[in-house]
């Protein structure tokens, strides 16, 4: 089901999007949501809802309640590590930003940890990337003034720190700006008309035939690198950043079930940061090649997304859908 059809299903006939029951109106409701599917770490939390309330996550392929979608822009320079709450994300996107560095856009729905961060500023590329999720909530520290009109007009429930101050907290254990964290239950309580998780094109299932045995794979940005090392014991890809094991403050080592290296166009945007560096724009509508890592093997693939409202589809050399391994998915958007 594509995003356009999802939006048609959300219309209540009054010309306004129908509230899908995912938005939390009060902190009490937020606390209830935390009890339903909140936890930390990299494994699903205890079963706390009836089987009738649960299904399979569109984002991980694991049993989950289809809750509201919260995207968080996360800092990723060395002083911002270790991260908090990232192990609970369903999907972790990595994007190139100014000066060749990288930044993370993490998508949460199945599980909501108590805090997520450190939170940093949004980028123009985030808006196109997130359109496949319907109308997600987007938590970020702020954005340059020229970008704010685009964020306001985008189909996101924008949650910058300045407009939802109760949803954010600063930590005293590291210097600003690397110490800002969002509290998901309060963020969702402040948001309106947030979409629940829905099909964005990912498929999950047993490992396909073929592929190449792969023990390790490194993805390089101009000023950042990510290494994924296969662990036969844990049956996960262990994540390293800039040569160091990537850990979290609340869940140990970061691990991925599936890693997607998505080759796309990365071009200069019309925006610059405070130092005058041009902000890259990462295209996520179009098509191209990809590399999919799962179960200790690497698969050559192609990706296609025909419109901003459409799903992203990954296929193998024969044009068949390529199944991911159930669990957290990392998508690294890299220049062709």
mmCIF file of C-alpha atoms in Angstrom:
data_model
loop_
_atom_site.group_PDB
_atom_site.id
_atom_site.type_symbol
_atom_site.label_atom_id
_atom_site.label_comp_id
_atom_site.label_asym_id
_atom_site.label_seq_id
_atom_site.Cartn_x
_atom_site.Cartn_y
_atom_site.Cartn_z
ATOM 1 C CA UNK A 1 0.000 0.000 0.000
ATOM 2 C CA UNK A 2 1.533 3.287 -0.985
ATOM 3 C CA UNK A 3 1.492 6.505 1.006
ATOM 4 C CA UNK A 4 -1.100 8.166 -1.283
ATOM 5 C CA UNK A 5 -3.581 5.354 -0.599
ATOM 6 C CA UNK A 6 -2.801 5.505 3.098
ATOM 7 C CA UNK A 7 -3.679 9.193 3.170
ATOM 8 C CA UNK A 8 -6.965 8.505 1.328
ATOM 9 C CA UNK A 9 -7.852 5.993 4.016
ATOM 10 C CA UNK A 10 -7.133 8.603 6.690
ATOM 11 C CA UNK A 11 -9.658 11.135 5.320
ATOM 12 C CA UNK A 12 -12.817 11.217 7.434
ATOM 13 C CA UNK A 13 -14.939 12.908 4.760
ATOM 14 C CA UNK A 14 -14.713 16.344 6.319
ATOM 15 C CA UNK A 15 -11.654 17.382 4.317
ATOM 16 C CA UNK A 16 -9.437 16.952 7.381
ATOM 17 C CA UNK A 17 -7.146 13.971 8.084
ATOM 18 C CA UNK A 18 -8.853 11.590 10.500
ATOM 19 C CA UNK A 19 -7.028 11.041 13.755
ATOM 20 C CA UNK A 20 -5.798 7.470 13.686
ATOM 21 C CA UNK A 21 -5.697 6.911 17.408
ATOM 22 C CA UNK A 22 -1.929 7.035 17.464
ATOM 23 C CA UNK A 23 -1.539 10.518 18.848
ATOM 24 C CA UNK A 24 -1.363 10.704 22.601
ATOM 25 C CA UNK A 25 -3.444 13.569 23.941
ATOM 26 C CA UNK A 26 -2.211 13.592 27.513
ATOM 27 C CA UNK A 27 0.776 12.460 29.527
ATOM 28 C CA UNK A 28 -1.419 9.785 31.065
ATOM 29 C CA UNK A 29 -2.128 8.370 27.635
ATOM 30 C CA UNK A 30 1.561 8.622 26.853
ATOM 31 C CA UNK A 31 2.415 6.624 29.938
ATOM 32 C CA UNK A 32 -0.064 3.955 28.834
ATOM 33 C CA UNK A 33 1.651 3.754 25.469
ATOM 34 C CA UNK A 34 4.984 3.272 27.197
ATOM 35 C CA UNK A 35 3.517 0.367 29.132
ATOM 36 C CA UNK A 36 2.240 -1.193 25.910
ATOM 37 C CA UNK A 37 5.389 -1.102 23.833
ATOM 38 C CA UNK A 38 8.107 0.805 25.639
ATOM 39 C CA UNK A 39 11.426 -0.694 26.486
ATOM 40 C CA UNK A 40 15.115 -0.213 25.865
ATOM 41 C CA UNK A 41 17.787 -2.450 24.425
ATOM 42 C CA UNK A 42 17.830 -4.349 21.145
ATOM 43 C CA UNK A 43 15.253 -7.085 21.774
ATOM 44 C CA UNK A 44 11.452 -6.776 21.864
ATOM 45 C CA UNK A 45 9.999 -5.943 25.257
ATOM 46 C CA UNK A 46 7.690 -8.142 27.338
ATOM 47 C CA UNK A 47 4.314 -9.029 25.859
ATOM 48 C CA UNK A 48 1.877 -6.551 27.408
ATOM 49 C CA UNK A 49 -0.976 -6.468 24.900
ATOM 50 C CA UNK A 50 -3.449 -9.094 23.798
ATOM 51 C CA UNK A 51 -2.771 -11.036 20.609
ATOM 52 C CA UNK A 52 -5.664 -9.176 18.975
ATOM 53 C CA UNK A 53 -3.815 -5.883 19.474
ATOM 54 C CA UNK A 54 -0.542 -7.076 18.002
ATOM 55 C CA UNK A 55 0.599 -7.886 14.507
ATOM 56 C CA UNK A 56 3.871 -7.783 12.618
ATOM 57 C CA UNK A 57 5.883 -4.597 12.348
ATOM 58 C CA UNK A 58 6.100 -3.138 8.859
ATOM 59 C CA UNK A 59 9.552 -1.838 9.790
ATOM 60 C CA UNK A 60 11.206 -4.856 11.452
ATOM 61 C CA UNK A 61 9.162 -7.942 10.561
ATOM 62 C CA UNK A 62 8.870 -8.757 14.292
ATOM 63 C CA UNK A 63 5.704 -8.996 16.408
ATOM 64 C CA UNK A 64 4.666 -5.467 17.336
ATOM 65 C CA UNK A 65 1.749 -3.155 17.888
ATOM 66 C CA UNK A 66 1.370 -0.696 15.003
ATOM 67 C CA UNK A 67 2.000 2.446 17.041
ATOM 68 C CA UNK A 68 2.652 6.046 15.998
ATOM 69 C CA UNK A 69 5.799 6.862 14.048
ATOM 70 C CA UNK A 70 8.388 9.088 15.717
ATOM 71 C CA UNK A 71 11.508 10.128 13.787
ATOM 72 C CA UNK A 72 14.404 11.668 15.715
ATOM 73 C CA UNK A 73 17.381 13.520 14.233
ATOM 74 C CA UNK A 74 20.425 12.307 16.165
ATOM 75 C CA UNK A 75 23.902 13.777 16.499
ATOM 76 C CA UNK A 76 26.752 11.513 15.445
ATOM 77 C CA UNK A 77 30.099 13.230 15.949
ATOM 78 C CA UNK A 78 32.476 11.672 18.474
ATOM 79 C CA UNK A 79 31.474 13.958 21.395
ATOM 80 C CA UNK A 80 27.850 12.844 20.922
ATOM 81 C CA UNK A 81 28.619 9.185 21.615
ATOM 82 C CA UNK A 82 27.560 6.887 23.130
ATOM 83 C CA UNK A 83 23.982 7.339 21.985
ATOM 84 C CA UNK A 84 20.892 6.784 24.092
ATOM 85 C CA UNK A 85 17.820 4.853 22.942
ATOM 86 C CA UNK A 86 19.133 4.088 19.459
ATOM 87 C CA UNK A 87 19.013 0.334 20.020
ATOM 88 C CA UNK A 88 15.216 0.540 20.234
ATOM 89 C CA UNK A 89 14.795 2.134 16.796
ATOM 90 C CA UNK A 90 13.051 0.160 14.080
ATOM 91 C CA UNK A 91 15.023 1.794 11.243
ATOM 92 C CA UNK A 92 18.276 3.758 11.436
ATOM 93 C CA UNK A 93 19.010 6.010 8.455
ATOM 94 C CA UNK A 94 22.497 7.505 8.006
ATOM 95 C CA UNK A 95 22.864 10.661 5.935
ATOM 96 C CA UNK A 96 25.779 12.832 4.895
ATOM 97 C CA UNK A 97 25.807 16.390 6.279
ATOM 98 C CA UNK A 98 28.163 19.343 6.106
ATOM 99 C CA UNK A 99 31.953 18.852 5.996
ATOM 100 C CA UNK A 100 31.514 15.205 5.001
ATOM 101 C CA UNK A 101 30.223 14.201 8.448
ATOM 102 C CA UNK A 102 27.190 11.996 9.021
ATOM 103 C CA UNK A 103 24.000 12.319 10.993
ATOM 104 C CA UNK A 104 21.337 9.788 11.950
ATOM 105 C CA UNK A 105 17.591 9.873 11.403
ATOM 106 C CA UNK A 106 16.127 7.115 13.581
ATOM 107 C CA UNK A 107 12.549 5.897 13.189
ATOM 108 C CA UNK A 108 10.687 4.519 16.214
ATOM 109 C CA UNK A 109 7.288 2.851 16.408
ATOM 110 C CA UNK A 110 7.463 -0.689 17.836
ATOM 111 C CA UNK A 111 9.322 0.421 20.959
ATOM 112 C CA UNK A 112 9.742 3.743 22.716
ATOM 113 C CA UNK A 113 12.697 4.083 25.124
ATOM 114 C CA UNK A 114 12.525 6.645 27.943
ATOM 115 C CA UNK A 115 14.974 9.001 26.187
ATOM 116 C CA UNK A 116 16.567 9.309 22.743
ATOM 117 C CA UNK A 117 19.553 11.339 21.696
ATOM 118 C CA UNK A 118 21.575 13.429 21.538
ATOM 119 C CA UNK A 119 19.147 15.354 19.329
ATOM 120 C CA UNK A 120 20.381 17.754 16.647
ATOM 121 C CA UNK A 121 18.972 19.908 13.866
ATOM 122 C CA UNK A 122 16.890 18.808 10.877
ATOM 123 C CA UNK A 123 17.915 18.898 7.218
ATOM 124 C CA UNK A 124 15.986 19.362 3.977
ATOM 125 C CA UNK A 125 16.626 15.745 2.935
ATOM 126 C CA UNK A 126 14.709 14.499 5.981
ATOM 127 C CA UNK A 127 11.433 15.870 4.630
ATOM 128 C CA UNK A 128 11.475 13.861 1.410
ATOM 129 C CA UNK A 129 12.722 10.725 3.145
ATOM 130 C CA UNK A 130 9.918 10.852 5.736
ATOM 131 C CA UNK A 131 7.036 11.305 3.285
ATOM 132 C CA UNK A 132 6.823 7.528 2.802
ATOM 133 C CA UNK A 133 5.768 7.252 6.468
ATOM 134 C CA UNK A 134 2.578 9.305 5.990
ATOM 135 C CA UNK A 135 2.615 12.020 8.655
ATOM 136 C CA UNK A 136 5.221 11.043 11.251
ATOM 137 C CA UNK A 137 6.299 13.096 14.230
ATOM 138 C CA UNK A 138 9.779 14.599 13.788
ATOM 139 C CA UNK A 139 11.800 15.554 16.872
ATOM 140 C CA UNK A 140 14.822 17.803 16.318
ATOM 141 C CA UNK A 141 16.717 20.557 18.095
ATOM 142 C CA UNK A 142 15.942 23.250 15.538
ATOM 143 C CA UNK A 143 16.638 24.294 11.954
ATOM 144 C CA UNK A 144 18.032 27.297 10.135
ATOM 145 C CA UNK A 145 15.460 29.995 9.492
ATOM 146 C CA UNK A 146 15.385 29.505 5.702
ATOM 147 C CA UNK A 147 14.415 25.840 6.141
ATOM 148 C CA UNK A 148 11.598 26.412 8.628
ATOM 149 C CA UNK A 149 8.910 27.261 6.038
ATOM 150 C CA UNK A 150 9.630 23.975 4.243
ATOM 151 C CA UNK A 151 9.288 22.036 7.492
ATOM 152 C CA UNK A 152 6.012 23.788 8.321
ATOM 153 C CA UNK A 153 4.574 22.892 4.915
ATOM 154 C CA UNK A 154 5.795 19.280 4.966
ATOM 155 C CA UNK A 155 3.542 16.387 6.050
ATOM 156 C CA UNK A 156 5.276 15.960 9.410
ATOM 157 C CA UNK A 157 4.268 16.772 12.972
ATOM 158 C CA UNK A 158 7.252 19.003 13.641
ATOM 159 C CA UNK A 159 8.593 18.910 17.201
ATOM 160 C CA UNK A 160 11.549 21.282 17.527
ATOM 161 C CA UNK A 161 12.818 21.911 21.025
ATOM 162 C CA UNK A 162 11.504 25.476 21.014
ATOM 163 C CA UNK A 163 7.906 24.392 20.348
ATOM 164 C CA UNK A 164 7.802 21.343 22.620
ATOM 165 C CA UNK A 165 10.119 22.268 25.515
ATOM 166 C CA UNK A 166 8.566 19.762 27.931
ATOM 167 C CA UNK A 167 9.545 16.936 25.602
ATOM 168 C CA UNK A 168 13.275 17.692 25.831
ATOM 169 C CA UNK A 169 15.859 17.534 28.576
ATOM 170 C CA UNK A 170 19.552 18.399 28.762
ATOM 171 C CA UNK A 171 22.079 16.123 30.391
ATOM 172 C CA UNK A 172 24.869 17.378 32.616
ATOM 173 C CA UNK A 173 27.345 14.648 31.635
ATOM 174 C CA UNK A 174 28.506 16.225 28.359
ATOM 175 C CA UNK A 175 28.742 19.737 26.900
ATOM 176 C CA UNK A 176 26.164 21.408 24.664
ATOM 177 C CA UNK A 177 25.123 20.957 21.925
ATOM 178 C CA UNK A 178 25.714 17.226 22.368
ATOM 179 C CA UNK A 179 23.545 16.833 25.483
ATOM 180 C CA UNK A 180 19.931 17.336 24.329
ATOM 181 C CA UNK A 181 17.549 14.371 24.615
ATOM 182 C CA UNK A 182 13.906 13.863 23.686
ATOM 183 C CA UNK A 183 11.381 11.997 25.826
ATOM 184 C CA UNK A 184 9.184 10.119 23.329
ATOM 185 C CA UNK A 185 6.039 9.935 25.452
ATOM 186 C CA UNK A 186 6.011 13.691 25.927
ATOM 187 C CA UNK A 187 6.912 14.315 22.298
ATOM 188 C CA UNK A 188 3.984 12.238 21.051
ATOM 189 C CA UNK A 189 1.697 13.886 23.583
ATOM 190 C CA UNK A 190 2.600 17.252 22.033
ATOM 191 C CA UNK A 191 2.113 16.054 18.445
ATOM 192 C CA UNK A 192 -1.125 15.981 16.470
ATOM 193 C CA UNK A 193 -2.469 13.689 13.749
ATOM 194 C CA UNK A 194 0.544 11.378 13.700
ATOM 195 C CA UNK A 195 0.412 8.363 11.374
ATOM 196 C CA UNK A 196 0.656 4.846 12.695
ATOM 197 C CA UNK A 197 3.261 2.520 11.213
ATOM 198 C CA UNK A 198 2.271 1.271 7.757
ATOM 199 C CA UNK A 199 3.793 -0.491 4.768
ATOM 200 C CA UNK A 200 6.746 1.455 3.298
ATOM 201 C CA UNK A 201 7.917 -1.317 0.960
ATOM 202 C CA UNK A 202 10.157 -3.434 3.192
ATOM 203 C CA UNK A 203 9.700 -7.210 3.142
ATOM 204 C CA UNK A 204 11.009 -9.707 5.683
ATOM 205 C CA UNK A 205 11.552 -13.440 5.431
ATOM 206 C CA UNK A 206 14.087 -16.267 5.160
ATOM 207 C CA UNK A 207 17.430 -15.578 3.547
ATOM 208 C CA UNK A 208 17.331 -15.847 -0.240
ATOM 209 C CA UNK A 209 19.720 -18.023 -2.197
ATOM 210 C CA UNK A 210 22.943 -16.644 -3.549
ATOM 211 C CA UNK A 211 24.839 -13.802 -2.036
ATOM 212 C CA UNK A 212 28.479 -13.708 -1.031
ATOM 213 C CA UNK A 213 29.838 -14.783 2.372
ATOM 214 C CA UNK A 214 30.819 -11.535 4.117
ATOM 215 C CA UNK A 215 32.420 -11.166 7.508
ATOM 216 C CA UNK A 216 32.763 -7.377 7.459
ATOM 217 C CA UNK A 217 31.768 -4.401 5.364
ATOM 218 C CA UNK A 218 32.759 -0.732 5.731
ATOM 219 C CA UNK A 219 30.801 2.243 4.411
ATOM 220 C CA UNK A 220 32.790 5.464 4.037
ATOM 221 C CA UNK A 221 31.644 9.073 3.983
ATOM 222 C CA UNK A 222 34.124 11.920 3.371
ATOM 223 C CA UNK A 223 34.657 12.384 7.124
ATOM 224 C CA UNK A 224 32.962 9.360 8.718
ATOM 225 C CA UNK A 225 32.930 5.597 8.399
ATOM 226 C CA UNK A 226 30.742 2.711 9.560
ATOM 227 C CA UNK A 227 31.838 -0.913 9.814
ATOM 228 C CA UNK A 228 29.454 -3.854 10.160
ATOM 229 C CA UNK A 229 30.988 -7.105 11.419
ATOM 230 C CA UNK A 230 28.972 -10.328 11.281
ATOM 231 C CA UNK A 231 28.630 -12.211 14.576
ATOM 232 C CA UNK A 232 27.634 -15.872 14.010
ATOM 233 C CA UNK A 233 26.920 -16.238 17.730
ATOM 234 C CA UNK A 234 24.548 -13.269 17.945
ATOM 235 C CA UNK A 235 23.390 -13.521 14.318
ATOM 236 C CA UNK A 236 23.672 -9.766 14.027
ATOM 237 C CA UNK A 237 25.931 -7.220 12.369
ATOM 238 C CA UNK A 238 27.926 -5.475 15.103
ATOM 239 C CA UNK A 239 28.195 -1.754 14.423
ATOM 240 C CA UNK A 240 31.382 0.303 14.673
ATOM 241 C CA UNK A 241 31.704 4.027 14.008
ATOM 242 C CA UNK A 242 34.983 5.649 13.004
ATOM 243 C CA UNK A 243 36.878 2.551 14.101
ATOM 244 C CA UNK A 244 35.297 2.170 17.557
ATOM 245 C CA UNK A 245 32.573 -0.209 18.713
ATOM 246 C CA UNK A 246 29.247 1.658 18.730
ATOM 247 C CA UNK A 247 27.536 1.339 22.092
ATOM 248 C CA UNK A 248 24.543 2.914 23.784
ATOM 249 C CA UNK A 249 24.135 4.152 27.344
ATOM 250 C CA UNK A 250 21.066 1.967 27.857
ATOM 251 C CA UNK A 251 21.359 -1.122 25.672
ATOM 252 C CA UNK A 252 24.967 -2.116 25.068
ATOM 253 C CA UNK A 253 26.486 -2.694 21.618
ATOM 254 C CA UNK A 254 24.556 -1.506 18.587
ATOM 255 C CA UNK A 255 23.552 -4.415 16.343
ATOM 256 C CA UNK A 256 21.703 -4.623 13.034
ATOM 257 C CA UNK A 257 19.795 -7.536 11.559
ATOM 258 C CA UNK A 258 19.897 -6.064 8.047
ATOM 259 C CA UNK A 259 22.187 -3.397 6.612
ATOM 260 C CA UNK A 260 21.282 -1.631 3.369
ATOM 261 C CA UNK A 261 23.874 0.462 1.558
ATOM 262 C CA UNK A 262 21.687 2.573 -0.750
ATOM 263 C CA UNK A 263 23.611 4.344 -3.522
ATOM 264 C CA UNK A 264 21.934 7.564 -4.579
ATOM 265 C CA UNK A 265 22.508 11.132 -5.690
ATOM 266 C CA UNK A 266 24.034 13.409 -3.052
ATOM 267 C CA UNK A 267 24.140 16.976 -4.353
ATOM 268 C CA UNK A 268 24.606 20.455 -2.878
ATOM 269 C CA UNK A 269 21.437 22.073 -1.564
ATOM 270 C CA UNK A 270 20.670 25.790 -1.420
ATOM 271 C CA UNK A 271 21.220 25.803 2.345
ATOM 272 C CA UNK A 272 24.392 26.400 4.337
ATOM 273 C CA UNK A 273 25.282 25.885 7.977
ATOM 274 C CA UNK A 274 26.490 28.673 10.284
ATOM 275 C CA UNK A 275 30.084 28.296 9.156
ATOM 276 C CA UNK A 276 29.076 28.674 5.504
ATOM 277 C CA UNK A 277 29.449 24.995 4.547
ATOM 278 C CA UNK A 278 26.907 23.826 1.970
ATOM 279 C CA UNK A 279 24.369 21.301 3.244
ATOM 280 C CA UNK A 280 24.204 18.186 1.047
ATOM 281 C CA UNK A 281 20.820 17.049 -0.271
ATOM 282 C CA UNK A 282 20.363 13.280 -0.455
ATOM 283 C CA UNK A 283 17.900 12.103 -3.094
ATOM 284 C CA UNK A 284 15.617 9.297 -1.900
ATOM 285 C CA UNK A 285 13.170 9.353 -4.824
ATOM 286 C CA UNK A 286 14.419 7.604 -7.941
ATOM 287 C CA UNK A 287 16.293 4.350 -8.418
ATOM 288 C CA UNK A 288 19.743 2.894 -8.159
ATOM 289 C CA UNK A 289 21.890 0.089 -6.878
ATOM 290 C CA UNK A 290 22.172 -1.158 -3.325
ATOM 291 C CA UNK A 291 24.030 -3.712 -1.255
ATOM 292 C CA UNK A 292 22.040 -5.683 1.317
ATOM 293 C CA UNK A 293 23.815 -7.431 4.198
ATOM 294 C CA UNK A 294 21.944 -10.134 6.092
ATOM 295 C CA UNK A 295 22.811 -13.457 7.748
ATOM 296 C CA UNK A 296 26.535 -13.100 7.055
ATOM 297 C CA UNK A 297 26.081 -12.627 3.312
ATOM 298 C CA UNK A 298 26.031 -9.693 0.884
ATOM 299 C CA UNK A 299 23.427 -9.383 -1.869
ATOM 300 C CA UNK A 300 23.545 -7.057 -4.853
ATOM 301 C CA UNK A 301 20.221 -5.269 -5.179
ATOM 302 C CA UNK A 302 18.351 -2.406 -6.749
ATOM 303 C CA UNK A 303 16.076 0.149 -5.116
ATOM 304 C CA UNK A 304 13.223 2.155 -6.576
ATOM 305 C CA UNK A 305 10.905 4.842 -5.232
ATOM 306 C CA UNK A 306 8.794 6.377 -7.955
ATOM 307 C CA UNK A 307 7.450 9.352 -5.991
ATOM 308 C CA UNK A 308 7.858 11.048 -2.627
ATOM 309 C CA UNK A 309 4.527 9.537 -1.586
ATOM 310 C CA UNK A 310 5.610 6.077 -2.727
ATOM 311 C CA UNK A 311 7.263 3.142 -1.029
ATOM 312 C CA UNK A 312 10.923 2.178 -1.411
ATOM 313 C CA UNK A 313 11.182 -1.251 -3.028
ATOM 314 C CA UNK A 314 14.329 -3.396 -2.950
ATOM 315 C CA UNK A 315 14.759 -6.164 -5.529
ATOM 316 C CA UNK A 316 17.372 -8.748 -6.445
ATOM 317 C CA UNK A 317 19.083 -9.278 -9.781
ATOM 318 C CA UNK A 318 16.025 -11.140 -11.083
ATOM 319 C CA UNK A 319 13.695 -8.288 -10.156
ATOM 320 C CA UNK A 320 12.128 -10.157 -7.228
ATOM 321 C CA UNK A 321 11.542 -8.537 -3.835
ATOM 322 C CA UNK A 322 14.561 -9.011 -1.597
ATOM 323 C CA UNK A 323 13.566 -10.057 1.905
ATOM 324 C CA UNK A 324 15.314 -8.512 4.890
ATOM 325 C CA UNK A 325 16.161 -10.391 8.094
ATOM 326 C CA UNK A 326 13.643 -9.592 10.854
ATOM 327 C CA UNK A 327 14.978 -7.021 13.297
ATOM 328 C CA UNK A 328 16.494 -3.547 13.252
ATOM 329 C CA UNK A 329 17.338 -2.242 9.770
ATOM 330 C CA UNK A 330 20.164 0.202 9.021
ATOM 331 C CA UNK A 331 19.988 2.157 5.755
ATOM 332 C CA UNK A 332 23.128 4.071 4.807
ATOM 333 C CA UNK A 333 22.417 6.629 2.089
ATOM 334 C CA UNK A 334 25.655 7.083 0.180
ATOM 335 C CA UNK A 335 26.780 8.914 -2.968
ATOM 336 C CA UNK A 336 26.932 6.902 -6.167
#
